[in-house]
């Protein structure tokens, strides 16, 4: 089984974790979150992340750790790049809820497969919905229809 560590700008990491726990209440021990605060030095965040990564890695049955961050090039991603080794831990940036839920769903698969499924879940979860809401549709004048039928 793989663990998942979310590193994101506050309060996103813990909010995403709470959403995942809402859907998968049993994933708590394999799901960590670090909210990167605006005034905390990156070195301190890295130290916190190393501790969280170590705790997740040592959990029973965990073979790898998938690290998810919000924005490539920002502090959470930069910290995570120093954290992952590319073998027993992998990094994906651009985390969204569909990606996280897909990752949690498939956390029992091999780490490479998990990475692939998470990326697909994240990209397929973003779409334009081409449905016009009822309040935006033109109103029908039912009185006119009734008179038309009477003629």
CSV table of C-alpha atoms in Angstrom, one decimal:
chain,number,residue,atom,x,y,z
A,1,UNK,CA,0.0,0.0,0.0
A,2,UNK,CA,1.1,3.6,-0.7
A,3,UNK,CA,0.7,6.6,1.5
A,4,UNK,CA,-0.2,10.0,0.2
A,5,UNK,CA,1.2,13.3,1.5
A,6,UNK,CA,-0.4,16.6,0.4
A,7,UNK,CA,1.8,19.7,0.7
A,8,UNK,CA,0.0,22.9,-0.3
A,9,UNK,CA,-0.6,26.5,0.6
A,10,UNK,CA,-2.7,26.9,3.7
A,11,UNK,CA,-5.4,25.8,4.2
A,12,UNK,CA,-5.7,23.7,1.0
A,13,UNK,CA,-3.7,20.6,2.2
A,14,UNK,CA,-5.9,20.0,5.3
A,15,UNK,CA,-9.1,20.9,3.4
A,16,UNK,CA,-8.3,18.3,0.7
A,17,UNK,CA,-7.5,15.7,3.4
A,18,UNK,CA,-10.8,16.4,5.1
A,19,UNK,CA,-12.6,15.9,1.8
A,20,UNK,CA,-10.9,12.6,1.2
A,21,UNK,CA,-11.7,11.5,4.7
A,22,UNK,CA,-15.3,12.4,4.0
A,23,UNK,CA,-15.4,10.0,1.1
A,24,UNK,CA,-12.9,7.4,2.4
A,25,UNK,CA,-13.0,7.5,6.2
A,26,UNK,CA,-10.6,4.6,6.4
A,27,UNK,CA,-7.7,6.3,4.6
A,28,UNK,CA,-6.6,8.5,7.6
A,29,UNK,CA,-3.4,6.6,8.6
A,30,UNK,CA,-2.1,6.7,5.0
A,31,UNK,CA,-3.0,10.3,4.2
A,32,UNK,CA,-1.0,13.2,5.5
A,33,UNK,CA,-1.3,17.0,5.0
A,34,UNK,CA,1.0,19.9,5.4
A,35,UNK,CA,-0.3,23.4,5.1
A,36,UNK,CA,2.5,25.8,4.0
A,37,UNK,CA,2.1,29.0,5.9
A,38,UNK,CA,3.0,32.3,4.3
A,39,UNK,CA,5.6,33.5,6.9
A,40,UNK,CA,7.3,30.1,7.5
A,41,UNK,CA,10.8,29.7,5.9
A,42,UNK,CA,11.0,26.9,3.3
A,43,UNK,CA,13.7,25.1,5.4
A,44,UNK,CA,11.2,24.8,8.3
A,45,UNK,CA,8.5,23.4,6.0
A,46,UNK,CA,11.0,20.9,4.6
A,47,UNK,CA,11.8,19.8,8.1
A,48,UNK,CA,8.1,19.3,8.9
A,49,UNK,CA,7.6,17.5,5.6
A,50,UNK,CA,10.5,15.1,6.3
A,51,UNK,CA,9.0,14.1,9.6
A,52,UNK,CA,5.6,13.6,8.0
A,53,UNK,CA,7.1,11.6,5.2
A,54,UNK,CA,9.1,9.4,7.6
A,55,UNK,CA,5.9,8.8,9.7
A,56,UNK,CA,3.9,7.8,6.6
A,57,UNK,CA,6.7,5.6,5.3
A,58,UNK,CA,6.9,3.7,8.6
A,59,UNK,CA,3.2,2.9,8.7
A,60,UNK,CA,2.3,-0.7,8.5
A,61,UNK,CA,2.2,-2.0,5.0
A,62,UNK,CA,3.3,1.2,3.3
A,63,UNK,CA,5.7,0.6,0.4
A,64,UNK,CA,5.8,4.1,-1.2
A,65,UNK,CA,4.6,7.6,-0.8
A,66,UNK,CA,2.9,9.8,-3.4
A,67,UNK,CA,3.4,13.5,-2.7
A,68,UNK,CA,0.8,15.9,-4.1
A,69,UNK,CA,1.4,19.7,-4.3
A,70,UNK,CA,-0.7,22.5,-5.5
A,71,UNK,CA,1.5,24.7,-7.9
A,72,UNK,CA,4.7,23.8,-9.6
A,73,UNK,CA,7.5,26.3,-8.8
A,74,UNK,CA,5.9,27.5,-5.6
A,75,UNK,CA,7.2,26.7,-2.1
A,76,UNK,CA,5.2,23.5,-1.6
A,77,UNK,CA,6.4,22.1,-4.8
A,78,UNK,CA,10.0,23.2,-4.2
A,79,UNK,CA,10.0,21.6,-0.8
A,80,UNK,CA,8.5,18.4,-2.2
A,81,UNK,CA,11.2,18.2,-4.9
A,82,UNK,CA,13.8,18.0,-2.1
A,83,UNK,CA,11.8,15.4,-0.3
A,84,UNK,CA,11.0,12.7,-3.0
A,85,UNK,CA,13.6,10.3,-4.3
A,86,UNK,CA,11.8,9.2,-7.5
A,87,UNK,CA,11.9,5.5,-6.4
A,88,UNK,CA,10.0,5.0,-3.2
A,89,UNK,CA,8.4,8.4,-3.4
A,90,UNK,CA,7.0,10.3,-6.3
A,91,UNK,CA,5.7,13.9,-6.8
A,92,UNK,CA,2.7,15.3,-8.8
A,93,UNK,CA,1.9,19.0,-8.8
A,94,UNK,CA,-1.5,20.6,-9.6
A,95,UNK,CA,-3.5,18.6,-7.1
A,96,UNK,CA,-7.2,18.8,-7.2
A,97,UNK,CA,-9.9,16.8,-5.5
A,98,UNK,CA,-10.6,14.4,-8.4
A,99,UNK,CA,-6.9,13.6,-8.4
A,100,UNK,CA,-6.7,13.0,-4.7
A,101,UNK,CA,-9.8,10.8,-4.6
A,102,UNK,CA,-8.4,8.7,-7.5
A,103,UNK,CA,-5.1,8.4,-5.7
A,104,UNK,CA,-6.8,7.3,-2.5
A,105,UNK,CA,-9.0,4.8,-4.4
A,106,UNK,CA,-5.9,3.2,-6.0
A,107,UNK,CA,-3.4,3.5,-3.2
A,108,UNK,CA,-3.0,-0.3,-3.1
A,109,UNK,CA,-1.5,-0.4,-6.6
A,110,UNK,CA,2.2,-0.1,-7.4
A,111,UNK,CA,3.5,3.4,-7.1
A,112,UNK,CA,4.0,3.9,-10.9
A,113,UNK,CA,0.4,2.8,-11.5
A,114,UNK,CA,-0.8,5.1,-8.7
A,115,UNK,CA,0.9,8.1,-10.3
A,116,UNK,CA,-0.6,7.4,-13.6
A,117,UNK,CA,-4.1,6.9,-12.2
A,118,UNK,CA,-3.8,10.1,-10.1
A,119,UNK,CA,-2.8,12.2,-13.1
A,120,UNK,CA,-5.6,10.8,-15.2
A,121,UNK,CA,-8.1,11.4,-12.4
A,122,UNK,CA,-6.9,15.0,-12.0
A,123,UNK,CA,-7.1,15.8,-15.7
A,124,UNK,CA,-10.4,14.0,-16.4
A,125,UNK,CA,-11.9,15.7,-13.4
A,126,UNK,CA,-11.5,19.1,-15.1
A,127,UNK,CA,-14.1,19.8,-17.7
A,128,UNK,CA,-16.5,22.4,-19.0
A,129,UNK,CA,-20.1,21.4,-18.4
A,130,UNK,CA,-22.3,22.6,-21.3
A,131,UNK,CA,-25.6,22.5,-19.5
A,132,UNK,CA,-27.7,25.7,-19.4
A,133,UNK,CA,-29.2,26.1,-15.9
A,134,UNK,CA,-33.0,26.4,-15.8
A,135,UNK,CA,-32.8,30.0,-14.5
A,136,UNK,CA,-30.8,31.0,-17.6
A,137,UNK,CA,-33.2,29.5,-20.2
A,138,UNK,CA,-35.7,31.7,-22.0
A,139,UNK,CA,-39.1,31.7,-20.3
A,140,UNK,CA,-42.0,30.3,-22.1
A,141,UNK,CA,-45.2,32.3,-22.1
A,142,UNK,CA,-47.7,29.6,-21.2
A,143,UNK,CA,-50.7,31.9,-21.6
A,144,UNK,CA,-49.9,32.4,-25.2
A,145,UNK,CA,-49.8,28.6,-25.7
A,146,UNK,CA,-53.2,28.2,-24.2
A,147,UNK,CA,-54.7,30.8,-26.5
A,148,UNK,CA,-53.1,29.1,-29.5
A,149,UNK,CA,-54.8,25.8,-28.6
A,150,UNK,CA,-58.2,27.5,-28.3
A,151,UNK,CA,-58.2,28.9,-31.9
